[in-house]
Amino acid sequence: MGRVAGKVALVTGAAHGIGRAQAVRLAAEGAAVIAVDRCASVDTVIAPAATHADLAETQRQVEAVGGRMCAVVADARHADALRDAVDRGTSRFGGLDIVCATAGITPTGAAVELTEDAWQTMLDVNLTGVWQTCKAAAPHLIRRGAGSMILTNPVEARRGPTGVAHYVAAKHGVVGLMRAMSKEFSAHNIRVNSVHPANGDTPMIQPIDVANATLFLASDEARYITAVTLPVDGGNRQR
């Protein structure tokens, strides 16, 4: 029996990186996975976007560890599309227990040089998208009478580096959202926490390390843990 055997997990940003690692790790421990990704570029972002082929590779890896996955292409900013994705997955797997709000973008720009579009897109994806994910998932967890939400939120949410003011503002907002929801949902036995990885794919901080922390927070081993900002950063907490 795996540590989340019989449970159903929603993972946004599941086509690559941390989202993929979370999907595969949870599947390896027995969870069915609803994997959501936009699979398209976002305006103001230069970095290559995940593709449909990336999402298919996540499915391949989930199935390789014996898991089941429902892949859905949807933008976490769009409430209707996200609700449809969650409804499709829960109809297939019979409910929802775990939410990993991982989708995000990381463009740079000095605070006074940012365009209004760049600022708003950042907030829409990295803050509003997290809220939309939790909002779409919450009714399903409430029906279960229990659940775990894990918000992936890099170390910038715990400090204030230069050149990414809009990113830092959004990520600090996610911490506030997590703390507020942890209180709102406590009556339903739903725990809400955040994991904070360091930047970069280094030998010490890999997506798998974040996935391992996610698994712990999703499992019954963390049943008494909520409203926690859990760093997965190798001690990289300097301000």
mmCIF file of C-alpha atoms in Angstrom, residues 1-236:
data_model
loop_
_atom_site.group_PDB
_atom_site.id
_atom_site.type_symbol
_atom_site.label_atom_id
_atom_site.label_comp_id
_atom_site.label_asym_id
_atom_site.label_seq_id
_atom_site.Cartn_x
_atom_site.Cartn_y
_atom_site.Cartn_z
ATOM 1 C CA MET A 1 0.000 0.000 0.000
ATOM 2 C CA GLY A 2 1.354 3.406 -0.973
ATOM 3 C CA ARG A 3 1.296 6.459 1.263
ATOM 4 C CA VAL A 4 -1.588 8.008 -0.720
ATOM 5 C CA ALA A 5 -3.155 4.792 -1.975
ATOM 6 C CA GLY A 6 -6.751 5.180 -3.115
ATOM 7 C CA LYS A 7 -6.569 8.966 -3.194
ATOM 8 C CA VAL A 8 -7.028 11.329 -6.138
ATOM 9 C CA ALA A 9 -4.673 14.254 -6.744
ATOM 10 C CA LEU A 10 -5.062 17.348 -8.911
ATOM 11 C CA VAL A 11 -1.770 18.778 -10.189
ATOM 12 C CA THR A 12 -1.581 21.990 -12.225
ATOM 13 C CA GLY A 13 1.536 22.740 -14.249
ATOM 14 C CA ALA A 14 1.866 18.974 -14.640
ATOM 15 C CA ALA A 15 3.456 18.846 -18.094
ATOM 16 C CA HIS A 16 7.027 19.328 -16.885
ATOM 17 C CA GLY A 17 9.316 20.298 -14.006
ATOM 18 C CA ILE A 18 8.004 20.224 -10.462
ATOM 19 C CA GLY A 19 4.430 19.528 -11.546
ATOM 20 C CA ARG A 20 5.480 16.429 -13.445
ATOM 21 C CA ALA A 21 7.620 15.240 -10.528
ATOM 22 C CA GLN A 22 4.671 15.674 -8.167
ATOM 23 C CA ALA A 23 2.329 13.771 -10.488
ATOM 24 C CA VAL A 24 4.730 10.852 -10.868
ATOM 25 C CA ARG A 25 5.647 10.703 -7.171
ATOM 26 C CA LEU A 26 2.028 10.729 -6.023
ATOM 27 C CA ALA A 27 1.127 8.116 -8.637
ATOM 28 C CA ALA A 28 3.977 5.898 -7.461
ATOM 29 C CA GLU A 29 2.469 6.003 -3.986
ATOM 30 C CA GLY A 30 -0.992 5.014 -5.160
ATOM 31 C CA ALA A 31 -2.840 8.196 -6.127
ATOM 32 C CA ALA A 32 -4.782 8.665 -9.342
ATOM 33 C CA VAL A 33 -3.758 11.966 -10.935
ATOM 34 C CA ILE A 34 -5.704 14.715 -12.674
ATOM 35 C CA ALA A 35 -2.904 16.438 -14.588
ATOM 36 C CA VAL A 36 -3.651 19.934 -15.879
ATOM 37 C CA ASP A 37 -1.450 22.184 -17.994
ATOM 38 C CA ARG A 38 -1.973 25.057 -20.409
ATOM 39 C CA CYS A 39 0.474 23.513 -22.910
ATOM 40 C CA ALA A 40 0.920 26.870 -24.605
ATOM 41 C CA SER A 41 2.946 30.040 -24.189
ATOM 42 C CA VAL A 42 1.859 32.929 -21.982
ATOM 43 C CA ASP A 43 2.147 36.525 -23.130
ATOM 44 C CA THR A 44 5.141 38.381 -21.592
ATOM 45 C CA VAL A 45 6.992 35.086 -20.949
ATOM 46 C CA ILE A 46 10.068 34.307 -23.048
ATOM 47 C CA ALA A 47 10.936 30.888 -21.619
ATOM 48 C CA PRO A 48 9.687 27.913 -23.674
ATOM 49 C CA ALA A 49 6.252 26.732 -22.629
ATOM 50 C CA ALA A 50 5.235 23.168 -21.927
ATOM 51 C CA THR A 51 3.721 21.336 -24.884
ATOM 52 C CA HIS A 52 1.128 18.652 -25.500
ATOM 53 C CA ALA A 53 4.045 16.272 -25.986
ATOM 54 C CA ASP A 54 5.328 17.196 -22.524
ATOM 55 C CA LEU A 55 1.953 16.391 -20.980
ATOM 56 C CA ALA A 56 1.925 13.076 -22.837
ATOM 57 C CA GLU A 57 5.371 12.330 -21.393
ATOM 58 C CA THR A 58 4.028 12.989 -17.900
ATOM 59 C CA GLN A 59 1.294 10.461 -18.600
ATOM 60 C CA ARG A 60 3.850 7.952 -19.830
ATOM 61 C CA GLN A 61 5.882 8.347 -16.650
ATOM 62 C CA VAL A 62 2.807 8.082 -14.423
ATOM 63 C CA GLU A 63 1.728 4.891 -16.145
ATOM 64 C CA ALA A 64 5.282 3.537 -15.967
ATOM 65 C CA VAL A 65 5.031 3.541 -12.154
ATOM 66 C CA GLY A 66 1.662 1.834 -12.295
ATOM 67 C CA GLY A 67 -0.455 4.951 -11.927
ATOM 68 C CA ARG A 68 -3.577 6.280 -13.590
ATOM 69 C CA MET A 69 -3.814 9.781 -15.026
ATOM 70 C CA CYS A 70 -6.440 11.996 -16.614
ATOM 71 C CA ALA A 71 -4.646 14.618 -18.737
ATOM 72 C CA VAL A 72 -6.499 17.880 -19.345
ATOM 73 C CA VAL A 73 -5.328 20.941 -21.252
ATOM 74 C CA ALA A 74 -6.635 23.996 -19.389
ATOM 75 C CA ASP A 75 -5.437 27.400 -18.241
ATOM 76 C CA ALA A 76 -5.538 27.850 -14.467
ATOM 77 C CA ARG A 77 -6.495 31.492 -14.962
ATOM 78 C CA HIS A 78 -9.807 30.538 -16.542
ATOM 79 C CA ALA A 79 -12.366 29.457 -13.969
ATOM 80 C CA ASP A 80 -14.733 27.642 -16.343
ATOM 81 C CA ALA A 81 -11.993 25.628 -18.028
ATOM 82 C CA LEU A 82 -10.460 24.696 -14.696
ATOM 83 C CA ARG A 83 -13.780 23.630 -13.197
ATOM 84 C CA ASP A 84 -14.445 21.497 -16.275
ATOM 85 C CA ALA A 85 -11.010 19.891 -15.903
ATOM 86 C CA VAL A 86 -11.604 19.100 -12.242
ATOM 87 C CA ASP A 87 -15.100 17.807 -12.929
ATOM 88 C CA ARG A 88 -13.815 15.570 -15.723
ATOM 89 C CA GLY A 89 -11.125 14.081 -13.538
ATOM 90 C CA THR A 90 -13.303 13.605 -10.468
ATOM 91 C CA SER A 91 -16.003 11.953 -12.579
ATOM 92 C CA ARG A 92 -13.439 9.473 -13.832
ATOM 93 C CA PHE A 93 -11.737 8.754 -10.516
ATOM 94 C CA GLY A 94 -14.615 9.242 -8.094
ATOM 95 C CA GLY A 95 -13.593 12.322 -6.127
ATOM 96 C CA LEU A 96 -10.635 14.415 -5.033
ATOM 97 C CA ASP A 97 -8.335 14.378 -1.999
ATOM 98 C CA ILE A 98 -5.126 16.260 -2.870
ATOM 99 C CA VAL A 99 -4.530 19.557 -4.662
ATOM 100 C CA CYS A 100 -1.118 20.648 -5.945
ATOM 101 C CA ALA A 101 -1.347 24.210 -7.260
ATOM 102 C CA THR A 102 1.950 24.323 -9.136
ATOM 103 C CA ALA A 103 1.365 26.154 -12.428
ATOM 104 C CA GLY A 104 3.361 29.375 -12.647
ATOM 105 C CA ILE A 105 5.574 31.673 -14.712
ATOM 106 C CA THR A 106 8.878 33.398 -13.951
ATOM 107 C CA PRO A 107 9.542 36.464 -16.159
ATOM 108 C CA THR A 108 11.861 39.216 -14.890
ATOM 109 C CA GLY A 109 11.690 42.997 -14.956
ATOM 110 C CA ALA A 110 12.524 46.005 -12.792
ATOM 111 C CA ALA A 111 9.567 47.341 -10.812
ATOM 112 C CA VAL A 112 9.459 50.763 -12.476
ATOM 113 C CA GLU A 113 9.973 49.343 -15.969
ATOM 114 C CA LEU A 114 7.232 46.725 -15.944
ATOM 115 C CA THR A 115 4.299 47.221 -18.267
ATOM 116 C CA GLU A 116 0.803 46.993 -16.880
ATOM 117 C CA ASP A 117 0.289 43.891 -19.005
ATOM 118 C CA ALA A 118 3.378 42.177 -17.579
ATOM 119 C CA TRP A 119 2.298 43.020 -14.028
ATOM 120 C CA GLN A 120 -1.266 41.831 -14.528
ATOM 121 C CA THR A 121 -0.285 38.633 -16.330
ATOM 122 C CA MET A 122 2.035 37.731 -13.474
ATOM 123 C CA LEU A 123 -0.700 38.214 -10.870
ATOM 124 C CA ASP A 124 -3.246 36.400 -13.013
ATOM 125 C CA VAL A 125 -1.083 33.296 -13.405
ATOM 126 C CA ASN A 126 0.866 33.109 -10.150
ATOM 127 C CA LEU A 127 -1.762 34.302 -7.679
ATOM 128 C CA THR A 128 -5.213 34.270 -9.245
ATOM 129 C CA GLY A 129 -4.477 30.920 -10.898
ATOM 130 C CA VAL A 130 -3.673 29.400 -7.509
ATOM 131 C CA TRP A 131 -6.893 30.780 -6.057
ATOM 132 C CA GLN A 132 -8.893 29.507 -9.037
ATOM 133 C CA THR A 133 -7.351 26.049 -8.624
ATOM 134 C CA CYS A 134 -8.240 25.857 -4.943
ATOM 135 C CA LYS A 135 -11.692 27.306 -5.531
ATOM 136 C CA ALA A 136 -12.492 24.735 -8.225
ATOM 137 C CA ALA A 137 -11.201 21.880 -6.069
ATOM 138 C CA ALA A 138 -12.594 22.882 -2.674
ATOM 139 C CA PRO A 139 -16.188 21.608 -3.137
ATOM 140 C CA HIS A 140 -14.865 18.146 -3.968
ATOM 141 C CA LEU A 141 -12.627 18.043 -0.877
ATOM 142 C CA ILE A 142 -15.455 19.346 1.286
ATOM 143 C CA ARG A 143 -17.648 16.494 0.063
ATOM 144 C CA ARG A 144 -14.864 14.103 1.083
ATOM 145 C CA GLY A 145 -14.742 15.669 4.529
ATOM 146 C CA ALA A 146 -10.952 15.847 4.351
ATOM 147 C CA GLY A 147 -8.102 16.785 2.061
ATOM 148 C CA SER A 148 -4.759 18.452 1.552
ATOM 149 C CA MET A 149 -3.863 21.481 -0.574
ATOM 150 C CA ILE A 150 -0.197 22.124 -1.356
ATOM 151 C CA LEU A 151 0.741 25.423 -2.997
ATOM 152 C CA THR A 152 4.127 25.386 -4.734
ATOM 153 C CA ASN A 153 5.679 28.759 -4.059
ATOM 154 C CA PRO A 154 9.430 29.392 -4.565
ATOM 155 C CA VAL A 155 11.781 31.004 -2.066
ATOM 156 C CA GLU A 156 10.982 34.480 -3.408
ATOM 157 C CA ALA A 157 7.830 34.247 -1.276
ATOM 158 C CA ARG A 158 10.115 34.314 1.766
ATOM 159 C CA ARG A 159 12.426 37.158 0.695
ATOM 160 C CA GLY A 160 12.677 40.091 -1.750
ATOM 161 C CA PRO A 161 15.250 39.802 -4.549
ATOM 162 C CA THR A 162 15.624 42.538 -7.146
ATOM 163 C CA GLY A 163 14.405 42.445 -10.733
ATOM 164 C CA VAL A 164 11.280 40.383 -10.089
ATOM 165 C CA ALA A 165 8.975 42.721 -8.143
ATOM 166 C CA HIS A 166 5.792 41.435 -9.773
ATOM 167 C CA TYR A 167 6.850 37.826 -9.167
ATOM 168 C CA VAL A 168 7.695 38.497 -5.514
ATOM 169 C CA ALA A 169 4.402 40.342 -4.973
ATOM 170 C CA ALA A 170 2.403 37.458 -6.416
ATOM 171 C CA LYS A 171 4.298 34.835 -4.439
ATOM 172 C CA HIS A 172 3.946 36.720 -1.154
ATOM 173 C CA GLY A 173 0.237 36.873 -1.960
ATOM 174 C CA VAL A 174 0.133 33.084 -2.256
ATOM 175 C CA VAL A 175 1.444 32.755 1.296
ATOM 176 C CA GLY A 176 -1.345 35.003 2.549
ATOM 177 C CA LEU A 177 -3.878 33.032 0.554
ATOM 178 C CA MET A 178 -2.575 29.771 2.006
ATOM 179 C CA ARG A 179 -2.853 31.036 5.561
ATOM 180 C CA ALA A 180 -6.352 32.395 5.032
ATOM 181 C CA MET A 181 -7.599 29.203 3.380
ATOM 182 C CA SER A 182 -6.057 27.029 6.078
ATOM 183 C CA LYS A 183 -8.410 28.693 8.552
ATOM 184 C CA GLU A 184 -11.433 28.757 6.248
ATOM 185 C CA PHE A 185 -11.142 25.071 5.378
ATOM 186 C CA SER A 186 -10.137 23.750 8.794
ATOM 187 C CA ALA A 187 -13.751 23.042 9.710
ATOM 188 C CA HIS A 188 -13.842 20.583 6.802
ATOM 189 C CA ASN A 189 -10.632 18.820 7.865
ATOM 190 C CA ILE A 190 -8.811 20.257 4.855
ATOM 191 C CA ARG A 191 -5.184 21.192 5.411
ATOM 192 C CA VAL A 192 -3.473 23.917 3.374
ATOM 193 C CA ASN A 193 0.319 24.311 3.232
ATOM 194 C CA SER A 194 2.959 25.618 0.849
ATOM 195 C CA VAL A 195 6.323 24.251 -0.289
ATOM 196 C CA HIS A 196 9.115 26.653 -1.192
ATOM 197 C CA PRO A 197 11.834 25.335 -3.507
ATOM 198 C CA ALA A 198 15.045 27.175 -4.252
ATOM 199 C CA ASN A 199 15.816 28.342 -7.773
ATOM 200 C CA GLY A 200 17.501 26.081 -10.263
ATOM 201 C CA ASP A 201 17.831 22.395 -10.982
ATOM 202 C CA THR A 202 20.920 21.559 -8.950
ATOM 203 C CA PRO A 203 22.192 18.274 -7.505
ATOM 204 C CA MET A 204 20.815 19.347 -4.131
ATOM 205 C CA ILE A 205 17.469 20.842 -5.134
ATOM 206 C CA GLN A 206 15.717 18.801 -7.777
ATOM 207 C CA PRO A 207 12.022 18.581 -8.625
ATOM 208 C CA ILE A 208 11.971 15.213 -6.881
ATOM 209 C CA ASP A 209 12.843 16.864 -3.566
ATOM 210 C CA VAL A 210 9.826 19.134 -3.894
ATOM 211 C CA ALA A 211 7.724 16.138 -4.915
ATOM 212 C CA ASN A 212 8.855 14.255 -1.814
ATOM 213 C CA ALA A 213 7.853 17.174 0.411
ATOM 214 C CA THR A 214 4.525 17.341 -1.421
ATOM 215 C CA LEU A 215 3.941 13.643 -0.824
ATOM 216 C CA PHE A 216 4.581 14.077 2.897
ATOM 217 C CA LEU A 217 2.142 16.997 3.164
ATOM 218 C CA ALA A 218 -0.460 15.084 1.160
ATOM 219 C CA SER A 219 -0.167 11.937 3.265
ATOM 220 C CA ASP A 220 -1.695 11.042 6.614
ATOM 221 C CA GLU A 221 1.781 11.450 8.104
ATOM 222 C CA ALA A 222 1.122 15.211 7.979
ATOM 223 C CA ARG A 223 -2.444 15.008 9.256
ATOM 224 C CA TYR A 224 -1.721 17.518 12.043
ATOM 225 C CA ILE A 225 0.175 20.005 9.851
ATOM 226 C CA THR A 226 -1.495 23.026 8.277
ATOM 227 C CA ALA A 227 -0.657 26.686 7.504
ATOM 228 C CA VAL A 228 3.046 25.803 7.164
ATOM 229 C CA THR A 229 5.534 27.336 4.712
ATOM 230 C CA LEU A 230 7.890 24.415 4.164
ATOM 231 C CA PRO A 231 11.257 25.347 2.588
ATOM 232 C CA VAL A 232 12.866 22.822 0.259
ATOM 233 C CA ASP A 233 15.878 24.939 -0.487
ATOM 234 C CA GLY A 234 19.036 23.428 0.983
ATOM 235 C CA GLY A 235 19.224 26.272 3.486
ATOM 236 C CA ASN A 236 18.940 28.985 0.808
#
